[in-house]
Short mmCIF file of C-alpha atoms and ligand atoms in Angstrom, two decimals:
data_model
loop_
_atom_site.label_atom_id
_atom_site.label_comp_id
_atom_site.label_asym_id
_atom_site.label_seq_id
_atom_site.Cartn_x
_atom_site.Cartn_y
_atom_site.Cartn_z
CA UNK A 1 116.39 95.22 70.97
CA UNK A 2 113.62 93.15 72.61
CA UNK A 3 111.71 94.74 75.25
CA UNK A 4 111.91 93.11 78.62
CA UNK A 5 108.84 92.34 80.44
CA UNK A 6 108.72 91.81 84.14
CA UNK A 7 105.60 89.86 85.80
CA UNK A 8 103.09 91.95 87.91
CA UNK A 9 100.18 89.94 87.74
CA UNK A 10 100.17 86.15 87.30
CA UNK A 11 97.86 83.73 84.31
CA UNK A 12 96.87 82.15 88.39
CA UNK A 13 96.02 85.33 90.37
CA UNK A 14 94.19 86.80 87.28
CA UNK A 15 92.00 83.50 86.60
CA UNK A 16 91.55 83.37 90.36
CA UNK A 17 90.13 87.04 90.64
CA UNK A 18 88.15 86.73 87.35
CA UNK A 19 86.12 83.04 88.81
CA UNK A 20 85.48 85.46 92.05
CA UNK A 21 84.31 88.40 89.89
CA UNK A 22 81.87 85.93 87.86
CA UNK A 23 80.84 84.55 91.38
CA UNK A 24 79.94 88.23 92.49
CA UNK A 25 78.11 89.16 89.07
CA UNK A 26 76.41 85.92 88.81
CA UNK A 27 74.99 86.59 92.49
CA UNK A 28 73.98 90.45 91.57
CA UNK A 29 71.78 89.67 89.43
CA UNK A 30 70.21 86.50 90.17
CA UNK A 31 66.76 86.24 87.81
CA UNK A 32 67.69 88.14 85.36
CA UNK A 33 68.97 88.21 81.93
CA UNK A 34 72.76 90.15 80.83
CA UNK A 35 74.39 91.86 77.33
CA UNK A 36 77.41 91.84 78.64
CA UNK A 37 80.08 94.42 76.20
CA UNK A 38 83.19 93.67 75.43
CA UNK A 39 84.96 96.64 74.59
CA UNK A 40 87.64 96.11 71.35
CA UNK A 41 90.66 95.50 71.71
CA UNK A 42 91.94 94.90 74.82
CA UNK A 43 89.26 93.29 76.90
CA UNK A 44 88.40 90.74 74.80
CA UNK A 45 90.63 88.18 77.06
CA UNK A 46 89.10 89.73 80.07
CA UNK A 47 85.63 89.60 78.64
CA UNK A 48 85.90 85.74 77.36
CA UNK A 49 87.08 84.42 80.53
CA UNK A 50 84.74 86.25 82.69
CA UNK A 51 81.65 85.49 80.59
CA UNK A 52 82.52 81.94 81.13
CA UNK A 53 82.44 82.22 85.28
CA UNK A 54 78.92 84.29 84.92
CA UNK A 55 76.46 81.68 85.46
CA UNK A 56 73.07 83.71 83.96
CA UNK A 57 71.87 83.70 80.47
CA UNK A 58 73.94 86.59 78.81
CA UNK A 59 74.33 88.38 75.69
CA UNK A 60 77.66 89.13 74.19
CA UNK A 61 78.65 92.15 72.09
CA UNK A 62 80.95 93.83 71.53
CA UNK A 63 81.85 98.06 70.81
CA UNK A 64 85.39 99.75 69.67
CA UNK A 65 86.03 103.10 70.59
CA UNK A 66 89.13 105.86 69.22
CA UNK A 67 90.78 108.15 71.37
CA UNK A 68 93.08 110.14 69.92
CA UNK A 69 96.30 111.34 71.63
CA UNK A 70 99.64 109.33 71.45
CA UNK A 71 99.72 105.60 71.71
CA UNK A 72 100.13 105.39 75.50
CA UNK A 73 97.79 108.27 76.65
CA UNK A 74 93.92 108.66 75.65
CA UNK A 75 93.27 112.26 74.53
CA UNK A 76 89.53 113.68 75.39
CA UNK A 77 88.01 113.39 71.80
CA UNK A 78 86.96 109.74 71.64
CA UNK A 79 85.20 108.56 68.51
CA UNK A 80 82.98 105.29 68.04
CA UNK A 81 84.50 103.26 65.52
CA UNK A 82 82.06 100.09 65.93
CA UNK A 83 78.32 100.07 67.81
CA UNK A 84 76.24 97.26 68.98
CA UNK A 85 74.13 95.61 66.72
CA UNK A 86 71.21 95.36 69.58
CA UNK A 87 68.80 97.64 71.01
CA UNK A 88 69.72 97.59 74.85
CA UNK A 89 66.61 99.50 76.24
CA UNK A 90 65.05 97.92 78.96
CA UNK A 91 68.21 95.63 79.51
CA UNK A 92 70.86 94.75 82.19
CA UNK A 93 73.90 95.91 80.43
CA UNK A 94 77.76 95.01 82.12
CA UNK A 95 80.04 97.05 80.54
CA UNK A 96 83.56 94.88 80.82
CA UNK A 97 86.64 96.84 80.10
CA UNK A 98 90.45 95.85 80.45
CA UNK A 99 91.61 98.88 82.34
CA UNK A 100 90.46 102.27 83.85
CA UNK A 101 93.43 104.66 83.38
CA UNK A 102 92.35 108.73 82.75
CA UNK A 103 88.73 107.92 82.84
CA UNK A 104 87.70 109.44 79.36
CA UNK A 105 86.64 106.19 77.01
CA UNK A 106 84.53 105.16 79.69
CA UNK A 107 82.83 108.21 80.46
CA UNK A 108 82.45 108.98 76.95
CA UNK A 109 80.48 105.19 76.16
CA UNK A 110 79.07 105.00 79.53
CA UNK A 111 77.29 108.20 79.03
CA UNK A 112 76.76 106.60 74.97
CA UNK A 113 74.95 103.70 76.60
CA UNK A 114 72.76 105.56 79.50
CA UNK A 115 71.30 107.40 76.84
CA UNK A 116 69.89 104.36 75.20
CA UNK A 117 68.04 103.69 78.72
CA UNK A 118 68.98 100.26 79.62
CA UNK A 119 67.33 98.95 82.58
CA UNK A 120 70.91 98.97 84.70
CA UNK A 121 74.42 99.91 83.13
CA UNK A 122 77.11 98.48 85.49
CA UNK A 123 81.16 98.56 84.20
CA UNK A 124 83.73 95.43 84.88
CA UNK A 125 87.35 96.59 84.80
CA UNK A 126 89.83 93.79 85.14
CA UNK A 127 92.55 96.21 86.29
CA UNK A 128 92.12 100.71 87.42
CA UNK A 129 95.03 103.12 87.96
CA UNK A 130 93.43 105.33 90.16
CA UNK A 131 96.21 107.68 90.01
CA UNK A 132 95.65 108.39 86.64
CA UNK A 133 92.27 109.32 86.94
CA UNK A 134 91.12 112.82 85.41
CA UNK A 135 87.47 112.17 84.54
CA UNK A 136 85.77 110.84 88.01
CA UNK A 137 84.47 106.95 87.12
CA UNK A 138 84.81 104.20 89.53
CA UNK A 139 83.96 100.46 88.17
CA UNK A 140 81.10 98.83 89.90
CA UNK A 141 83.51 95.32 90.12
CA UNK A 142 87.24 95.94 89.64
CA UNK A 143 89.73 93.04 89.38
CA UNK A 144 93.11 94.49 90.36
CA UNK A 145 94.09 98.21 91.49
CA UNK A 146 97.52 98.90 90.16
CA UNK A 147 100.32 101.32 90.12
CA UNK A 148 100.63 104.36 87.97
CA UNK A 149 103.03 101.72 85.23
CA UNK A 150 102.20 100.91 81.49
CA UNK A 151 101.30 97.16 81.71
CA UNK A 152 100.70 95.01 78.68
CA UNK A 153 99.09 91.41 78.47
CA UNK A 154 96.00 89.58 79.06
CA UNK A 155 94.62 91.73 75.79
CA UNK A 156 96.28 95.28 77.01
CA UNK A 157 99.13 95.92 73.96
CA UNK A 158 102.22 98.74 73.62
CA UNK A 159 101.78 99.51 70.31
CA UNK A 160 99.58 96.12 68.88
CA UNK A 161 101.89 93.99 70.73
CA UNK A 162 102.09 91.61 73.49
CA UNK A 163 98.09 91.33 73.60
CA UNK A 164 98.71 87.19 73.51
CA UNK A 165 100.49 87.17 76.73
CA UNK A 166 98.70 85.18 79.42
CA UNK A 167 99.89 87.43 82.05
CA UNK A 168 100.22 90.82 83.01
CA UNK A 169 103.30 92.49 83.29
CA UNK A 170 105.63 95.85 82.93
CA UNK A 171 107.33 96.73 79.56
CA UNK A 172 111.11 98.24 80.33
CA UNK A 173 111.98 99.12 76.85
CA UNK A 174 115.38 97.97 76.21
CA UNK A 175 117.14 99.39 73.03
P1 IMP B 201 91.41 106.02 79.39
O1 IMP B 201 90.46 106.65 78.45
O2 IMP B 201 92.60 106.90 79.66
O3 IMP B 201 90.81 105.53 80.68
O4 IMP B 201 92.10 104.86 78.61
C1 IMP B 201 91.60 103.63 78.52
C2 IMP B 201 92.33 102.87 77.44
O5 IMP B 201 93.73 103.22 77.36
C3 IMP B 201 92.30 101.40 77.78
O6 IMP B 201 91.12 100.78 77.32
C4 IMP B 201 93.57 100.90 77.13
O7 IMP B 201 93.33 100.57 75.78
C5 IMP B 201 94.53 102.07 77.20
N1 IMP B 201 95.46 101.96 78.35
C6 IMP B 201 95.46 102.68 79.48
N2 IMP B 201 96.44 102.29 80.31
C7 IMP B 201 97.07 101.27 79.70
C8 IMP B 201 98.17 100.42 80.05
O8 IMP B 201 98.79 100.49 81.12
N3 IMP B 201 98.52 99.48 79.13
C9 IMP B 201 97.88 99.31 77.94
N4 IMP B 201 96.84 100.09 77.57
C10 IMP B 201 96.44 101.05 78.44
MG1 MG B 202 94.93 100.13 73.76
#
């Protein structure tokens, strides 16, 4: 009954990627000032462990979007279920995200958050499956590009679960 999970993406090579993508970041925007989002669930691993590596005086929040369709696929009607609690006009705003599959959540917020006219709105994906893609977004700082597979860990989940594992890895369902 339990699902087997084989390793894609090691605790080492993503804590290895994330100090370099903190390194990057931190160098962008030397002299200035960050909110960096979190979106809920799934990058809040992500987000924690790449806030750390930013060396800048940062903001955290965080913002939880709905898209319905079934549990493995987003749909295009995306609903906000929780906003920010901050007015980000005039702000450098890093948008970090656990993975860019179809494109739609992040269109839908990033267009959400332009409209509050930030200063600069850049997006942090820790992993993108370009193959997916039906809505055109590219992140400006991009962790891992993987294969067109349904990978859970490091906050991603298959229905709530495996969020909690430090890695990130393939779900064969084994019944
Ligand atoms: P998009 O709107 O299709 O880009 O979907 C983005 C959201 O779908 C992500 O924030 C994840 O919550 C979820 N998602 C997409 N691919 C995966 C995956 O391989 N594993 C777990 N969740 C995924
Ligand atoms: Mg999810």
């Amino acid at each position: 009954m339990a699902d087997r999970i084989s390793v894609m993406l090691t605790e080492e090579e993503i804590d290895a990627r994330i100090r370099q993508m903190g390194e990057e970041i931190t160098k962008d925007y030397e002299g200035k000032e960050l909110v960096l989002i979190c979106t809920l669930k799934g990058a809040v691993f992500f987000a924690c462990e790449l806030a750390k590596r930013i060396d800048l005086p940062s903001q955290m929040e965080f913002m939880r979007c709905e898209s319905y369709g079934n549990s493995d696929t987003s749909s295009g009607n995306v609903k906000l279920l929780l906003d920010l609690d901050q007015d980000i006009a005039g702000k450098h705003v890093l948008v970090i995200e656990d993975i860019v599959d179809t494109g739609r959540t992040l269109s839908y917020l990033m267009e959400k958050l332009k409209n509050r006219k930030p200063a600069s709105l850049k997006l942090a994906a820790l992993l993108d499956k370009p193959e997916r893609r039906v809505i055109d977004i590219k992140a400006d700082y991009t962790g891992f590009t993987i294969p067109d597979k349904f990978v859970v860990g490091y906050g991603l989940d298959y229905a709530q679960n495996y969020r909690q594992l430090p890695y990130i890895g393939v779900v064969e369902v084994v019944d």
